[in-house]
PDB file of C-alpha atoms in Angstrom:
ATOM      1  CA  GLN A 160     -26.871  22.425-124.391  1.00 91.00           C
ATOM      2  CA  LEU A 161     -26.166  19.794-121.630  1.00 94.00           C
ATOM      3  CA  GLN A 162     -23.381  20.661-118.907  1.00 97.00           C
ATOM      4  CA  LEU A 163     -22.488  18.709-115.884  1.00 98.00           C
ATOM      5  CA  GLN A 164     -20.422  20.266-113.342  1.00 98.00           C
ATOM      6  CA  GLU A 165     -18.344  18.401-110.769  1.00 98.00           C
ATOM      7  CA  SER A 166     -17.972  19.954-107.026  1.00 98.00           C
ATOM      8  CA  GLY A 167     -16.520  19.173-103.778  1.00 96.00           C
ATOM      9  CA  PRO A 168     -13.344  19.220-101.686  1.00 96.00           C
ATOM     10  CA  GLY A 169     -10.310  18.573-103.387  1.00 95.00           C
ATOM     11  CA  LEU A 170      -8.419  17.486-100.326  1.00 98.00           C
ATOM     12  CA  VAL A 171      -9.830  14.538 -98.069  1.00 98.00           C
ATOM     13  CA  LYS A 172      -8.080  12.895 -95.158  1.00 98.00           C
ATOM     14  CA  PRO A 173      -7.653   9.006 -94.887  1.00 97.00           C
ATOM     15  CA  SER A 174     -10.600   7.241 -93.328  1.00 97.00           C
ATOM     16  CA  GLN A 175     -12.959  10.134 -94.054  1.00 98.00           C
ATOM     17  CA  SER A 176     -15.436  10.260 -96.356  1.00 98.00           C
ATOM     18  CA  LEU A 177     -15.326  11.735-100.064  1.00 98.00           C
ATOM     19  CA  SER A 178     -18.410  13.717-100.992  1.00 98.00           C
ATOM     20  CA  LEU A 179     -19.103  15.138-104.657  1.00 98.00           C
ATOM     21  CA  THR A 180     -21.953  17.074-106.298  1.00 98.00           C
ATOM     22  CA  CYS A 181     -22.491  17.049-109.942  1.00 98.00           C
ATOM     23  CA  SER A 182     -24.873  19.751-111.000  1.00 98.00           C
ATOM     24  CA  VAL A 183     -26.669  19.363-114.137  1.00 97.00           C
ATOM     25  CA  SER A 184     -27.854  22.109-116.289  1.00 96.00           C
ATOM     26  CA  GLY A 185     -29.173  22.098-119.721  1.00 94.00           C
ATOM     27  CA  GLY A 186     -31.382  18.838-119.084  1.00 93.00           C
ATOM     28  CA  SER A 187     -33.608  17.195-116.675  1.00 93.00           C
ATOM     29  CA  ILE A 188     -32.174  14.108-114.537  1.00 95.00           C
ATOM     30  CA  ASN A 189     -35.828  13.012-114.545  1.00 93.00           C
ATOM     31  CA  ASN A 190     -35.365  11.916-118.082  1.00 91.00           C
ATOM     32  CA  ASN A 191     -36.162   8.176-118.077  1.00 92.00           C
ATOM     33  CA  THR A 192     -33.598   7.699-120.874  1.00 92.00           C
ATOM     34  CA  TYR A 193     -30.593   8.545-118.880  1.00 95.00           C
ATOM     35  CA  TYR A 194     -28.428   7.387-116.114  1.00 96.00           C
ATOM     36  CA  TRP A 195     -26.204   9.439-114.142  1.00 97.00           C
ATOM     37  CA  SER A 196     -22.809   8.073-113.626  1.00 97.00           C
ATOM     38  CA  TRP A 197     -19.633   8.695-111.517  1.00 98.00           C
ATOM     39  CA  ILE A 198     -16.461   7.443-113.006  1.00 98.00           C
ATOM     40  CA  ARG A 199     -12.803   8.042-111.697  1.00 98.00           C
ATOM     41  CA  GLN A 200      -9.168   8.157-113.201  1.00 98.00           C
ATOM     42  CA  HIS A 201      -6.331   7.534-110.972  1.00 96.00           C
ATOM     43  CA  PRO A 202      -3.388   9.827-112.070  1.00 95.00           C
ATOM     44  CA  GLY A 203      -1.668   8.788-115.125  1.00 93.00           C
ATOM     45  CA  LYS A 204      -4.067   5.930-115.500  1.00 94.00           C
ATOM     46  CA  GLY A 205      -7.048   4.589-117.110  1.00 94.00           C
ATOM     47  CA  LEU A 206     -10.620   4.858-116.665  1.00 96.00           C
ATOM     48  CA  GLU A 207     -12.499   3.208-113.269  1.00 97.00           C
ATOM     49  CA  TRP A 208     -16.417   3.045-113.701  1.00 96.00           C
ATOM     50  CA  ILE A 209     -17.792   3.648-110.025  1.00 97.00           C
ATOM     51  CA  GLY A 210     -21.584   3.609-110.631  1.00 96.00           C
ATOM     52  CA  TYR A 211     -24.639   4.893-111.640  1.00 96.00           C
ATOM     53  CA  ILE A 212     -27.884   6.036-110.677  1.00 96.00           C
ATOM     54  CA  HIS A 213     -31.480   6.629-112.261  1.00 93.00           C
ATOM     55  CA  HIS A 214     -33.774   9.202-111.251  1.00 91.00           C
ATOM     56  CA  SER A 215     -36.110   6.544-109.883  1.00 90.00           C
ATOM     57  CA  GLY A 216     -33.651   5.458-107.331  1.00 89.00           C
ATOM     58  CA  SER A 217     -32.167   2.360-109.090  1.00 92.00           C
ATOM     59  CA  THR A 218     -28.416   2.088-108.612  1.00 96.00           C
ATOM     60  CA  TYR A 219     -25.642  -0.124-109.654  1.00 95.00           C
ATOM     61  CA  TYR A 220     -21.928  -0.232-108.501  1.00 96.00           C
ATOM     62  CA  ASN A 221     -18.605  -1.369-109.387  1.00 95.00           C
ATOM     63  CA  PRO A 222     -18.333  -4.599-107.323  1.00 94.00           C
ATOM     64  CA  SER A 223     -14.933  -3.709-106.362  1.00 95.00           C
ATOM     65  CA  LEU A 224     -16.206  -0.549-104.876  1.00 96.00           C
ATOM     66  CA  LYS A 225     -19.816  -1.532-103.689  1.00 95.00           C
ATOM     67  CA  SER A 226     -19.499  -1.774-100.193  1.00 96.00           C
ATOM     68  CA  ARG A 227     -17.999   1.852 -99.640  1.00 98.00           C
ATOM     69  CA  VAL A 228     -19.772   3.499-102.459  1.00 98.00           C
ATOM     70  CA  MET A 229     -23.303   5.241-102.551  1.00 98.00           C
ATOM     71  CA  ILE A 230     -24.827   7.392-105.273  1.00 98.00           C
ATOM     72  CA  SER A 231     -27.734   9.669-104.618  1.00 97.00           C
ATOM     73  CA  VAL A 232     -29.912  12.155-106.478  1.00 96.00           C
ATOM     74  CA  ASP A 233     -32.109  15.031-105.747  1.00 95.00           C
ATOM     75  CA  THR A 234     -34.182  15.672-108.575  1.00 93.00           C
ATOM     76  CA  SER A 235     -35.566  19.003-107.359  1.00 94.00           C
ATOM     77  CA  LYS A 236     -32.128  20.355-107.644  1.00 96.00           C
ATOM     78  CA  ASN A 237     -31.225  18.579-110.875  1.00 96.00           C
ATOM     79  CA  GLN A 238     -28.219  17.311-109.004  1.00 97.00           C
ATOM     80  CA  PHE A 239     -26.460  13.989-108.025  1.00 97.00           C
ATOM     81  CA  PHE A 240     -24.020  12.983-105.607  1.00 98.00           C
ATOM     82  CA  LEU A 241     -20.985  10.481-104.667  1.00 98.00           C
ATOM     83  CA  LYS A 242     -20.148   9.363-101.262  1.00 98.00           C
ATOM     84  CA  LEU A 243     -17.324   7.211-100.630  1.00 98.00           C
ATOM     85  CA  THR A 244     -16.413   6.300 -97.484  1.00 98.00           C
ATOM     86  CA  SER A 245     -12.854   4.961 -95.668  1.00 98.00           C
ATOM     87  CA  VAL A 246     -10.736   6.413 -98.254  1.00 98.00           C
ATOM     88  CA  THR A 247      -7.350   5.873 -98.693  1.00 98.00           C
ATOM     89  CA  ALA A 248      -4.080   7.158-100.731  1.00 97.00           C
ATOM     90  CA  ALA A 249      -5.558   4.896-103.428  1.00 97.00           C
ATOM     91  CA  ASP A 250      -8.654   7.030-103.837  1.00 98.00           C
ATOM     92  CA  THR A 251      -6.816   9.842-105.165  1.00 98.00           C
ATOM     93  CA  ALA A 252      -8.090  10.423-108.751  1.00 98.00           C
ATOM     94  CA  VAL A 253     -10.040  13.064-110.873  1.00 98.00           C
ATOM     95  CA  TYR A 254     -13.797  12.199-110.772  1.00 98.00           C
ATOM     96  CA  TYR A 255     -15.779  12.607-113.335  1.00 98.00           C
ATOM     97  CA  CYS A 256     -19.651  12.783-113.830  1.00 98.00           C
ATOM     98  CA  ALA A 257     -21.529  11.777-116.679  1.00 97.00           C
ATOM     99  CA  ARG A 258     -24.989  11.523-118.428  1.00 96.00           C
ATOM    100  CA  ASP A 259     -25.267   7.836-119.193  1.00 93.00           C
ATOM    101  CA  LEU A 260     -27.261   6.701-122.202  1.00 90.00           C
ATOM    102  CA  GLY A 261     -29.560   3.906-121.178  1.00 86.00           C
ATOM    103  CA  GLY A 262     -27.218   2.725-118.475  1.00 85.00           C
ATOM    104  CA  TYR A 263     -24.725   1.193-121.564  1.00 88.00           C
ATOM    105  CA  THR A 264     -22.808   4.464-122.551  1.00 93.00           C
ATOM    106  CA  PRO A 265     -21.463   7.166-120.698  1.00 92.00           C
ATOM    107  CA  PHE A 266     -22.169  10.130-123.042  1.00 92.00           C
ATOM    108  CA  ASN A 267     -21.635  13.182-121.907  1.00 95.00           C
ATOM    109  CA  TRP A 268     -18.861  14.105-119.316  1.00 97.00           C
ATOM    110  CA  GLY A 269     -17.991  17.001-116.938  1.00 97.00           C
ATOM    111  CA  GLN A 270     -14.901  18.629-116.740  1.00 97.00           C
ATOM    112  CA  GLY A 271     -13.845  16.450-113.820  1.00 98.00           C
ATOM    113  CA  THR A 272     -12.606  17.341-110.364  1.00 98.00           C
ATOM    114  CA  ARG A 273      -9.260  16.138-108.741  1.00 98.00           C
ATOM    115  CA  VAL A 274      -9.703  14.767-105.166  1.00 98.00           C
ATOM    116  CA  THR A 275      -6.249  14.028-103.276  1.00 98.00           C
ATOM    117  CA  VAL A 276      -6.539  11.874-100.307  1.00 98.00           C
ATOM    118  CA  SER A 277      -3.601  12.820 -97.629  1.00 96.00           C
ATOM    119  CA  SER A 278      -3.177  13.934 -94.080  1.00 95.00           C
TER     120      SER A 278
ATOM    121  CA  GLN B1187     -14.098  -7.081-112.781  1.00 69.00           C
ATOM    122  CA  SER B1188     -10.892  -6.894-114.887  1.00 80.00           C
ATOM    123  CA  ALA B1189     -10.709  -4.123-117.506  1.00 91.00           C
ATOM    124  CA  LEU B1190     -10.892  -4.892-121.061  1.00 96.00           C
ATOM    125  CA  THR B1191      -7.492  -5.481-122.813  1.00 98.00           C
ATOM    126  CA  GLN B1192      -6.032  -3.032-125.239  1.00 98.00           C
ATOM    127  CA  PRO B1193      -2.684  -2.422-126.629  1.00 98.00           C
ATOM    128  CA  ALA B1194      -0.428   0.218-124.418  1.00 97.00           C
ATOM    129  CA  SER B1195       0.214   2.193-127.632  1.00 98.00           C
ATOM    130  CA  VAL B1196      -0.201   2.172-131.555  1.00 98.00           C
ATOM    131  CA  SER B1197       1.349   4.622-133.705  1.00 97.00           C
ATOM    132  CA  GLY B1198       1.114   5.858-137.214  1.00 97.00           C
ATOM    133  CA  SER B1199       1.819   8.715-139.629  1.00 97.00           C
ATOM    134  CA  PRO B1200      -0.229  11.521-140.743  1.00 97.00           C
ATOM    135  CA  GLY B1201      -2.600  10.234-143.366  1.00 97.00           C
ATOM    136  CA  GLN B1202      -2.256   6.665-142.465  1.00 98.00           C
ATOM    137  CA  SER B1203      -5.019   4.654-141.149  1.00 98.00           C
ATOM    138  CA  ILE B1204      -4.745   2.597-137.517  1.00 98.00           C
ATOM    139  CA  THR B1205      -6.601   0.241-135.656  1.00 98.00           C
ATOM    140  CA  ILE B1206      -7.014  -0.083-131.887  1.00 98.00           C
ATOM    141  CA  THR B1207      -8.485  -3.351-130.536  1.00 98.00           C
ATOM    142  CA  CYS B1208     -10.580  -4.000-127.389  1.00 98.00           C
ATOM    143  CA  THR B1209     -10.672  -7.489-125.955  1.00 98.00           C
ATOM    144  CA  GLY B1210     -13.340  -8.633-123.555  1.00 97.00           C
ATOM    145  CA  THR B1211     -15.215 -11.597-122.591  1.00 97.00           C
ATOM    146  CA  ASN B1212     -18.625 -13.343-123.399  1.00 96.00           C
ATOM    147  CA  ASN B1213     -19.870 -11.313-120.250  1.00 96.00           C
ATOM    148  CA  ASP B1214     -19.278  -7.936-122.020  1.00 96.00           C
ATOM    149  CA  VAL B1215     -18.119  -7.325-125.336  1.00 97.00           C
ATOM    150  CA  GLY B1216     -18.878 -10.585-126.470  1.00 97.00           C
ATOM    151  CA  ARG B1217     -22.502 -10.397-125.324  1.00 97.00           C
ATOM    152  CA  TYR B1218     -23.607  -6.870-125.973  1.00 96.00           C
ATOM    153  CA  ASN B1219     -23.576  -4.332-128.730  1.00 97.00           C
ATOM    154  CA  TYR B1220     -22.887  -1.728-126.191  1.00 97.00           C
ATOM    155  CA  VAL B1221     -19.356  -0.951-126.753  1.00 97.00           C
ATOM    156  CA  SER B1222     -17.939   2.713-127.114  1.00 98.00           C
ATOM    157  CA  TRP B1223     -14.859   4.479-127.514  1.00 98.00           C
ATOM    158  CA  TYR B1224     -13.376   7.779-125.973  1.00 98.00           C
ATOM    159  CA  GLN B1225     -10.586  10.032-127.054  1.00 98.00           C
ATOM    160  CA  GLN B1226      -8.687  11.932-124.231  1.00 98.00           C
ATOM    161  CA  HIS B1227      -6.269  14.690-124.813  1.00 98.00           C
ATOM    162  CA  PRO B1228      -4.151  15.410-121.720  1.00 96.00           C
ATOM    163  CA  GLY B1229      -5.660  17.190-119.024  1.00 95.00           C
ATOM    164  CA  LYS B1230      -8.982  17.068-120.764  1.00 97.00           C
ATOM    165  CA  ALA B1231     -12.019  15.053-120.078  1.00 97.00           C
ATOM    166  CA  PRO B1232     -12.869  11.961-122.274  1.00 97.00           C
ATOM    167  CA  LYS B1233     -14.949  12.542-125.415  1.00 97.00           C
ATOM    168  CA  LEU B1234     -17.071   9.935-126.792  1.00 97.00           C
ATOM    169  CA  ILE B1235     -16.386   9.152-130.237  1.00 98.00           C
ATOM    170  CA  ILE B1236     -18.015   5.911-130.926  1.00 98.00           C
ATOM    171  CA  PHE B1237     -21.105   4.142-129.480  1.00 97.00           C
ATOM    172  CA  GLU B1238     -23.258   1.003-129.737  1.00 97.00           C
ATOM    173  CA  VAL B1239     -20.121  -0.614-131.503  1.00 97.00           C
ATOM    174  CA  ASN B1240     -20.429   1.899-134.534  1.00 97.00           C
ATOM    175  CA  ASN B1241     -22.020   4.789-134.439  1.00 97.00           C
ATOM    176  CA  ARG B1242     -20.664   8.167-134.102  1.00 98.00           C
ATOM    177  CA  PRO B1243     -22.344  10.985-132.290  1.00 96.00           C
ATOM    178  CA  SER B1244     -23.357  14.191-133.802  1.00 95.00           C
ATOM    179  CA  GLY B1245     -19.939  16.159-134.747  1.00 96.00           C
ATOM    180  CA  ILE B1246     -17.485  13.325-134.906  1.00 97.00           C
ATOM    181  CA  SER B1247     -15.405  12.871-137.912  1.00 97.00           C
ATOM    182  CA  SER B1248     -16.312  10.100-140.215  1.00 97.00           C
ATOM    183  CA  ARG B1249     -12.608   9.003-140.077  1.00 98.00           C
ATOM    184  CA  PHE B1250     -13.649   7.224-136.795  1.00 98.00           C
ATOM    185  CA  SER B1251     -14.855   3.950-137.321  1.00 98.00           C
ATOM    186  CA  GLY B1252     -15.860   0.924-134.930  1.00 98.00           C
ATOM    187  CA  SER B1253     -16.546  -2.837-135.579  1.00 98.00           C
ATOM    188  CA  LYS B1254     -16.740  -5.755-133.491  1.00 98.00           C
ATOM    189  CA  SER B1255     -16.096  -9.701-133.787  1.00 97.00           C
ATOM    190  CA  GLY B1256     -16.797 -11.997-131.274  1.00 97.00           C
ATOM    191  CA  SER B1257     -15.541 -10.552-127.623  1.00 97.00           C
ATOM    192  CA  THR B1258     -12.958  -7.787-129.455  1.00 98.00           C
ATOM    193  CA  ALA B1259     -13.994  -4.514-130.733  1.00 98.00           C
ATOM    194  CA  SER B1260     -12.167  -2.443-132.847  1.00 98.00           C
ATOM    195  CA  LEU B1261     -11.669   1.148-133.576  1.00 98.00           C
ATOM    196  CA  SER B1262     -10.118   2.659-136.823  1.00 98.00           C
ATOM    197  CA  ILE B1263      -8.957   5.654-137.516  1.00 98.00           C
ATOM    198  CA  SER B1264      -8.142   6.562-141.210  1.00 98.00           C
ATOM    199  CA  GLY B1265      -6.467   9.647-142.635  1.00 97.00           C
ATOM    200  CA  LEU B1266      -4.567  10.226-139.477  1.00 98.00           C
ATOM    201  CA  GLN B1267      -4.006  13.696-138.134  1.00 98.00           C
ATOM    202  CA  ALA B1268      -1.727  15.295-135.557  1.00 97.00           C
ATOM    203  CA  GLU B1269      -4.917  16.176-133.499  1.00 97.00           C
ATOM    204  CA  ASP B1270      -5.797  12.524-133.317  1.00 98.00           C
ATOM    205  CA  GLU B1271      -2.868  11.789-131.112  1.00 98.00           C
ATOM    206  CA  ALA B1272      -4.415  11.050-127.710  1.00 98.00           C
ATOM    207  CA  ASP B1273      -5.392   8.182-125.307  1.00 98.00           C
ATOM    208  CA  TYR B1274      -8.265   6.147-126.355  1.00 98.00           C
ATOM    209  CA  TYR B1275     -10.438   3.879-124.505  1.00 98.00           C
ATOM    210  CA  CYS B1276     -13.018   1.582-124.540  1.00 98.00           C
ATOM    211  CA  SER B1277     -15.941   0.621-122.557  1.00 97.00           C
ATOM    212  CA  SER B1278     -18.571  -1.853-122.514  1.00 97.00           C
ATOM    213  CA  TYR B1279     -21.680  -2.880-120.651  1.00 96.00           C
ATOM    214  CA  THR B1280     -21.459  -6.277-118.806  1.00 95.00           C
ATOM    215  CA  THR B1281     -23.732  -8.766-117.637  1.00 94.00           C
ATOM    216  CA  ARG B1282     -23.789  -7.674-114.098  1.00 92.00           C
ATOM    217  CA  SER B1283     -25.643  -4.250-115.144  1.00 92.00           C
ATOM    218  CA  THR B1284     -22.182  -2.460-114.713  1.00 93.00           C
ATOM    219  CA  GLU B1285     -19.846  -0.906-117.234  1.00 95.00           C
ATOM    220  CA  ILE B1286     -16.464  -1.457-117.496  1.00 96.00           C
ATOM    221  CA  PHE B1287     -13.211   0.263-119.265  1.00 97.00           C
ATOM    222  CA  GLY B1288     -10.234  -0.823-121.095  1.00 97.00           C
ATOM    223  CA  GLY B1289      -6.976   0.111-119.966  1.00 96.00           C
ATOM    224  CA  GLY B1290      -6.205   2.772-122.608  1.00 97.00           C
ATOM    225  CA  THR B1291      -4.248   2.981-125.764  1.00 98.00           C
ATOM    226  CA  LYS B1292      -1.965   6.056-126.643  1.00 98.00           C
ATOM    227  CA  LEU B1293      -1.810   6.922-130.215  1.00 98.00           C
ATOM    228  CA  THR B1294       0.940   8.542-131.125  1.00 98.00           C
ATOM    229  CA  VAL B1295       0.568  10.434-134.631  1.00 97.00           C
TER     230      VAL B1295
END
């Protein structure tokens, strides 16, 4: 059964970079059918799509975050990563990783990891 | 990209049926049949309940159904149960090769 697990620092200082890892088990990142997404949810708010990556390296990002976001993949470790630079308090959120069917549908989700931006 | 538009809240009594709408544009909902719906209980990750407008993943009750007309998609829940009380989000693929979510709807049973 597919499982996704987010990991990374729960606290990041303003102006620094936020880096998260999503470890995938029970399925291969190399499957051509899927993209691998990052999605976040601000406290008490709705969902915001951040972007996704295909194992081939193709990436697509939310235009509002594109200048600060990089998503990468390590197929040998079956992991993918999120880096968000120059963070502010507005980046405080629960960050989810997900397996995305065809680049159209976040199908399977991790449990999420809470990240707080504060000095 | 602006979020898809959903009502902030809907309510219904046990056994009743409700419908939640999700309005987009010709660049997302109106263009593609890649509309999904998610159920999220407090403190939990979202769970996919409908994909590609009207398809249910394995294990999802047939009480949940989806449809679309023009740039508005709808999620219907029949035979409301107490455990259906949750937040519901729609999402769509867009012409920018991105994805976009709705603002969410709180369902009270």
